Amino acid sequence: MKEEELIDKITKEILAKLEKMNVSGGSSKGESPSKKPDSKVLSAVELAGMIDHTLLKPGATENQFEQLCKEAIEYKFMSVCVNSSWVPYVAKKLRGSSVKVCSVIGFPLGEMDTRSKAFEARNAIANGAHEIDMVINTSALKSGNLKLVEEDIRAIKRACRSTTILKVIIETSLLTDEEKVIACELSKKADADFVKTSTGFTGAGATVEDVALMRRVVGPKIGVKASGGIRDYKTAIAMIQAGANRIGAGGSVAIVTGSTAKGNY
């Protein structure tokens, strides 16, 4: 089957699935397949265990990464999420704690070639990363080169093997609903452990509608991470109610203490 025919076939299947799920117009109503926590009973401690405490902004200093790790240990966040060059530093600071190390790969554009992404992932894992958040090649996806997108994800999954969690950032703000579904389907097909909404670097972050749509597509067995623009407890809970089981945020302390963070990452 020619690539054009394959794209047309997948597109028709996606549209049929969207129609069957009654998903259209950028929103997705209805409940997640997985059980949703009750926002009234989800404690700050429980929420902290679902948060990747994140510092990805350019120009961040060693003192800021040290503070990131101290906060992660104090509040018992799931992980700290950093650029790959900072993995050795945070891995050392977090040694002996329950906090995992998460490294972004191909961040923030996702446009580097697959071999470079795979090398970055292997290097991050060797330096102490327990989880990998890779950015898909959105240009390839929007150009209809689905084979490249899937192979890109599979290559990073091979680098992760069975010991490292792989999250796939699909960058929802750049995609149509149809493309979001395709990105989730390709991630699922390539055995990703999570799909993730956003890098937070495109001017828009997670929305409840996108999280709900992603959860519907991947089902209950794959994780959904909401990231970008989540600055308070109420918003974090809304994402979880929509189907997220992981939150990415720079203002994690504000979220779990009931205040509002000022920035993204």
XYZ file of N, CA and C in Angstrom, residues 17-179:
489
model
N -13.728 6.907 14.097
C -13.598 6.747 15.544
C -14.079 7.996 16.272
N -13.702 9.170 15.739
C -14.158 10.424 16.339
C -15.675 10.519 16.338
N -16.273 10.138 15.210
C -17.732 10.190 15.098
C -18.380 9.222 16.081
N -17.804 8.027 16.195
C -18.339 7.017 17.108
C -18.247 7.485 18.555
N -17.135 8.192 18.881
C -16.936 8.680 20.241
C -17.666 9.985 20.488
N -18.281 10.526 19.421
C -18.983 11.812 19.506
C -18.045 12.925 19.947
N -16.833 12.920 19.355
C -15.844 13.938 19.648
C -15.692 14.822 18.430
N -15.883 16.134 18.590
C -15.717 17.068 17.479
C -15.537 18.467 18.005
N -15.111 19.373 17.114
C -15.052 20.801 17.442
C -14.118 21.173 18.559
N -13.055 20.348 18.785
C -12.039 20.733 19.756
C -12.403 20.422 21.183
N -13.496 19.715 21.416
C -13.833 19.364 22.788
C -14.211 17.907 22.862
N -14.100 17.363 24.055
C -14.429 15.964 24.259
C -15.165 15.831 25.573
N -16.416 15.473 25.497
C -17.211 15.340 26.703
C -17.277 13.878 27.117
N -17.662 13.674 28.358
C -17.790 12.312 28.831
C -16.645 11.955 29.752
N -16.742 10.815 30.399
C -15.788 10.435 31.411
C -14.646 9.626 30.830
N -13.528 9.686 31.521
C -12.370 8.881 31.165
C -12.688 7.415 31.413
N -12.064 6.507 30.647
C -12.274 5.087 30.893
C -11.773 4.665 32.265
N -10.768 5.383 32.782
C -10.240 5.025 34.084
C -10.983 5.782 35.177
N -10.940 5.244 36.380
C -11.622 5.872 37.503
C -10.982 7.213 37.821
N -11.788 8.245 37.997
C -11.271 9.581 38.241
C -11.279 9.889 39.736
N -10.184 10.486 40.223
C -10.161 10.852 41.632
C -11.199 11.926 41.926
N -11.725 11.900 43.115
C -12.651 12.936 43.558
C -11.828 14.114 44.064
N -12.007 15.285 43.430
C -11.206 16.452 43.804
C -11.406 16.838 45.264
N -12.514 16.429 45.871
C -12.783 16.792 47.254
C -11.972 15.945 48.223
N -11.511 14.770 47.772
C -10.797 13.891 48.686
C -9.340 13.688 48.288
N -8.922 14.194 47.121
C -7.533 14.061 46.706
C -6.687 15.042 47.512
N -5.838 14.520 48.375
C -5.050 15.372 49.258
C -3.852 15.958 48.531
N -3.227 16.933 49.173
C -2.029 17.550 48.601
C -0.916 16.524 48.442
N -0.812 15.614 49.395
C 0.215 14.565 49.333
C -0.043 13.630 48.157
N -1.300 13.238 47.973
C -1.646 12.372 46.847
C -1.391 13.074 45.520
N -1.733 14.348 45.451
C -1.506 15.110 44.229
C -0.013 15.247 43.951
N 0.769 15.495 44.985
C 2.219 15.634 44.809
C 2.823 14.388 44.171
N 2.270 13.233 44.524
C 2.756 11.971 43.968
C 2.409 11.768 42.510
N 1.673 12.716 41.924
C 1.315 12.652 40.506
C 2.005 13.753 39.697
N 2.891 14.510 40.343
C 3.483 15.687 39.703
C 4.947 15.468 39.340
N 5.300 15.840 38.098
C 6.693 15.946 37.681
C 7.110 17.400 37.913
N 7.923 17.624 38.926
C 8.377 18.972 39.299
C 9.408 19.415 38.260
N 9.120 20.492 37.544
C 9.787 20.762 36.270
C 10.573 22.070 36.239
N 11.768 21.996 35.646
C 12.565 23.193 35.381
C 13.237 23.021 34.019
N 12.675 23.666 33.016
C 13.152 23.508 31.641
C 13.517 24.830 30.973
N 13.333 25.931 31.663
C 13.548 27.233 31.033
C 15.032 27.475 30.762
N 15.336 28.152 29.653
C 16.733 28.471 29.355
C 17.295 29.440 30.383
N 18.570 29.271 30.702
C 19.213 30.176 31.645
C 19.038 29.811 33.101
N 18.392 28.678 33.386
C 18.228 28.249 34.777
C 19.604 27.953 35.378
N 19.782 28.297 36.636
C 21.085 28.170 37.284
C 21.180 26.921 38.154
N 22.404 26.602 38.545
C 22.629 25.449 39.412
C 21.869 25.603 40.726
N 21.824 26.807 41.254
C 21.084 27.049 42.498
C 19.604 26.722 42.336
N 19.052 27.029 41.164
C 17.642 26.729 40.904
C 17.401 25.224 40.819
N 18.337 24.500 40.229
C 18.184 23.044 40.155
C 18.350 22.403 41.534
N 19.226 22.969 42.333
C 19.378 22.476 43.703
C 18.084 22.682 44.484
N 17.471 23.856 44.327
C 16.202 24.142 44.992
C 15.102 23.223 44.482
N 15.098 22.960 43.176
C 14.122 22.047 42.574
C 14.174 20.687 43.255
N 15.374 20.177 43.447
C 15.540 18.862 44.061
C 15.133 18.869 45.530
N 15.484 19.929 46.241
C 15.094 20.040 47.647
C 13.576 20.043 47.791
N 12.900 20.794 46.928
C 11.435 20.855 46.963
C 10.824 19.503 46.618
N 11.396 18.834 45.637
C 10.866 17.530 45.226
C 10.951 16.517 46.361
N 12.051 16.548 47.086
C 12.222 15.636 48.220
C 11.271 16.011 49.354
N 11.170 17.304 49.647
C 10.316 17.769 50.747
C 8.846 17.450 50.508
N 8.371 17.704 49.297
C 6.947 17.529 49.008
C 6.614 16.165 48.401
N 7.652 15.362 48.179
C 7.478 14.001 47.648
C 6.809 13.996 46.268
N 7.313 14.849 45.378
C 6.832 14.828 44.007
C 7.285 13.540 43.325
N 6.562 13.146 42.286
C 6.907 11.921 41.578
C 8.316 11.993 40.994
N 8.619 13.102 40.327
C 9.932 13.227 39.691
C 10.324 14.689 39.586
N 11.566 14.914 39.202
C 11.975 16.216 38.691
C 12.207 16.034 37.201
N 11.763 17.000 36.409
C 11.881 16.925 34.954
C 12.802 18.042 34.483
N 13.905 17.651 33.830
C 14.929 18.617 33.435
C 15.431 18.306 32.029
N 16.173 19.247 31.456
C 16.864 18.980 30.204
C 17.981 17.967 30.446
N 18.354 17.239 29.410
C 19.256 16.098 29.575
C 20.624 16.475 30.145
N 21.095 17.686 29.899
C 22.409 18.082 30.415
C 22.438 18.180 31.937
N 21.253 18.317 32.551
C 21.174 18.441 34.003
C 20.861 17.118 34.709
N 20.705 16.058 33.941
C 20.373 14.760 34.545
C 21.435 14.300 35.548
N 22.728 14.330 35.216
C 23.722 13.873 36.202
C 23.653 14.650 37.516
N 23.451 15.950 37.432
C 23.403 16.785 38.633
C 22.214 16.429 39.513
N 21.016 16.371 38.918
C 19.831 16.102 39.745
C 19.819 14.655 40.228
N 20.359 13.738 39.431
C 20.426 12.337 39.865
C 21.265 12.220 41.137
N 22.348 12.971 41.192
C 23.206 12.965 42.382
C 22.486 13.583 43.572
N 21.791 14.696 43.346
C 21.087 15.383 44.427
C 19.924 14.556 44.976
N 19.321 13.738 44.123
C 18.137 12.964 44.524
C 18.477 11.560 45.011
N 19.743 11.201 44.965
C 20.160 9.858 45.363
C 19.709 9.552 46.792
N 19.089 8.390 46.960
C 18.607 7.983 48.271
C 17.182 8.403 48.567
N 16.581 9.208 47.681
C 15.186 9.628 47.855
C 14.277 8.800 46.958
N 12.973 9.003 47.110
C 11.998 8.290 46.270
C 11.708 9.034 44.971
N 12.259 10.232 44.820
C 11.971 11.071 43.653
C 12.726 10.567 42.428
N 12.009 10.393 41.335
C 12.619 9.907 40.103
C 13.193 11.068 39.289
N 14.060 10.709 38.351
C 14.649 11.688 37.435
C 14.008 11.521 36.064
N 13.463 12.612 35.540
C 12.837 12.607 34.217
C 13.607 13.563 33.307
N 13.953 13.094 32.117
C 14.672 13.931 31.159
C 13.841 14.143 29.905
N 13.789 15.391 29.431
C 13.157 15.644 28.138
C 14.157 15.322 27.034
N 13.629 14.913 25.879
C 14.457 14.520 24.739
C 13.932 15.212 23.481
N 14.848 15.762 22.672
C 14.427 16.472 21.466
C 13.632 17.710 21.792
N 13.938 18.307 22.910
C 13.126 19.387 23.471
C 13.664 20.750 23.056
N 12.780 21.728 22.755
C 11.317 21.639 22.771
C 10.662 21.418 21.405
N 11.437 21.397 20.325
C 10.835 21.384 18.990
C 10.550 19.988 18.444
N 11.334 18.998 18.856
C 11.134 17.640 18.345
C 11.623 17.441 16.929
N 12.353 18.407 16.377
C 12.715 18.375 14.963
C 14.072 17.737 14.682
N 14.810 17.331 15.695
C 16.097 16.685 15.456
C 15.878 15.286 14.891
N 16.899 14.744 14.211
C 16.709 13.440 13.580
C 16.621 12.338 14.628
N 16.060 11.224 14.228
C 15.752 10.131 15.153
C 16.991 9.590 15.850
N 18.092 9.416 15.117
C 19.304 8.873 15.734
C 19.826 9.794 16.832
N 19.716 11.087 16.616
C 20.162 12.045 17.633
C 19.285 11.970 18.877
N 17.981 11.833 18.670
C 17.060 11.684 19.803
C 17.368 10.413 20.590
N 17.592 9.320 19.861
C 17.863 8.038 20.518
C 19.161 8.108 21.321
N 20.170 8.762 20.756
C 21.440 8.922 21.477
C 21.231 9.746 22.745
N 20.487 10.840 22.619
C 20.225 11.684 23.786
C 19.492 10.897 24.869
N 18.536 10.066 24.457
C 17.782 9.256 25.417
C 18.685 8.241 26.114
N 19.501 7.526 25.332
C 20.405 6.530 25.933
C 21.382 7.195 26.900
N 21.884 8.351 26.518
C 22.833 9.068 27.364
C 22.172 9.532 28.661
N 20.942 10.036 28.560
C 20.215 10.482 29.753
C 19.964 9.315 30.705
N 19.587 8.175 30.141
C 19.333 6.987 30.966
C 20.617 6.527 31.649
N 21.720 6.530 30.904
C 23.011 6.143 31.476
C 23.427 7.081 32.602
N 22.986 8.331 32.512
C 23.332 9.327 33.530
C 22.371 9.352 34.714
N 21.325 8.499 34.667
C 20.447 8.389 35.827
C 18.981 8.676 35.621
N 18.544 8.906 34.376
C 17.122 9.181 34.130
C 16.288 7.911 34.256
N 15.163 8.014 34.968
C 14.215 6.905 35.104
C 13.056 7.029 34.120
N 12.823 8.256 33.656
C 11.714 8.528 32.743
C 12.188 9.464 31.636
N 11.618 9.268 30.444
C 11.965 10.071 29.275
C 10.703 10.720 28.718
N 10.758 12.035 28.512
C 9.666 12.770 27.857
C 10.177 13.251 26.497
N 9.812 12.559 25.433
C 10.291 12.918 24.099
C 9.262 13.763 23.362
N 9.745 14.658 22.498
C 8.861 15.474 21.667
C 8.776 14.838 20.286
N 7.557 14.631 19.794
C 7.415 14.059 18.461
C 7.820 15.085 17.404
N 8.050 14.587 16.210
C 8.341 15.455 15.072
C 7.009 15.952 14.517
N 6.571 17.109 15.009
C 5.254 17.614 14.604
C 5.209 17.985 13.127
N 6.331 18.410 12.575
C 6.364 18.728 11.142
C 6.074 17.487 10.312
N 6.673 16.366 10.712
C 6.436 15.108 9.998
C 4.977 14.699 10.111
N 4.414 14.847 11.311
C 3.014 14.481 11.512
C 2.099 15.333 10.647
N 2.320 16.629 10.665
C 1.448 17.535 9.918
C 1.660 17.415 8.404
N 2.807 16.852 8.013
C 3.067 16.617 6.590
C 2.557 15.261 6.128
N 2.020 14.479 7.069
C 1.485 13.171 6.726
C 2.509 12.060 6.708
N 3.725 12.333 7.195
C 4.765 11.301 7.222
C 4.637 10.499 8.515
N 3.601 9.690 8.574
C 3.281 8.953 9.797
C 4.310 7.874 10.101
N 4.906 7.322 9.057
C 5.925 6.292 9.250
C 7.105 6.854 10.025
N 7.534 8.062 9.675
C 8.654 8.689 10.377
C 8.298 8.949 11.833
N 7.086 9.430 12.079
C 6.654 9.720 13.450
C 6.669 8.451 14.299
N 6.111 7.380 13.752
C 6.079 6.118 14.503
C 7.479 5.565 14.735
N 8.314 5.605 13.712
C 9.682 5.096 13.849
C 10.472 5.919 14.857
N 10.208 7.213 14.901
C 10.844 8.109 15.863
C 10.517 7.671 17.290
N 9.246 7.407 17.540
C 8.816 6.973 18.875
C 9.385 5.600 19.200
N 9.330 4.687 18.242
C 9.845 3.329 18.465
C 11.339 3.340 18.800
N 12.088 4.211 18.142
C 13.527 4.281 18.399
C 13.815 4.698 19.836
N 13.045 5.645 20.342
C 13.245 6.074 21.731
C 12.745 5.000 22.691
N 11.687 4.306 22.311
C 11.194 3.206 23.140
C 12.256 2.116 23.248
N 12.944 1.819 22.157
C 14.019 0.818 22.205
C 15.136 1.289 23.129
N 15.436 2.575 23.093
C 16.466 3.123 23.978
C 16.055 2.990 25.446
N 14.756 3.117 25.694
C 14.233 3.007 27.065
C 14.183 1.569 27.561
N 14.075 0.622 26.605
C 13.904 -0.800 26.937
C 12.680 -0.959 27.838
N 12.769 -1.850 28.804
C 11.595 -2.088 29.657
C 11.743 -1.434 31.025
N 12.861 -0.764 31.236
C 13.153 -0.242 32.575
C 12.889 1.250 32.730
N 12.672 1.944 31.616
C 12.508 3.397 31.653
C 11.164 3.795 31.055
N 10.426 4.620 31.763
C 9.120 5.093 31.298
C 9.295 6.053 30.125
N 8.486 5.872 29.074
C 8.514 6.772 27.924
C 7.210 7.546 27.818
N 7.319 8.870 27.848
C 6.177 9.753 27.625
C 6.387 10.472 26.295
N 5.339 10.549 25.487
C 5.430 11.160 24.164
C 4.681 12.489 24.165
N 5.414 13.576 23.976
C 4.816 14.913 23.930
C 4.308 15.161 22.517
N 2.995 15.319 22.373
C 2.428 15.472 21.030
C 2.215 16.931 20.640
N 2.411 17.846 21.551
C 2.279 19.294 21.314
C 0.908 19.645 20.740
N -0.100 19.484 21.579
C -1.500 19.617 21.164
C -1.848 20.961 20.541
N -1.209 22.039 20.986
C -1.573 23.366 20.474
C -1.239 23.535 18.995
N -0.393 22.672 18.459
C -0.021 22.750 17.047
C -0.851 21.822 16.165
N -1.706 21.009 16.780
C -2.402 19.958 16.044
C -3.905 20.189 15.961
N -4.499 19.677 14.895
C -5.956 19.596 14.810
C -6.414 18.431 15.675
N -7.706 18.334 15.929
C -8.220 17.198 16.692
C -7.863 15.881 16.011
N -7.992 15.851 14.701
C -7.661 14.630 13.959
C -6.192 14.266 14.150
N -5.316 15.260 14.089
C -3.882 15.006 14.266
C -3.562 14.578 15.691
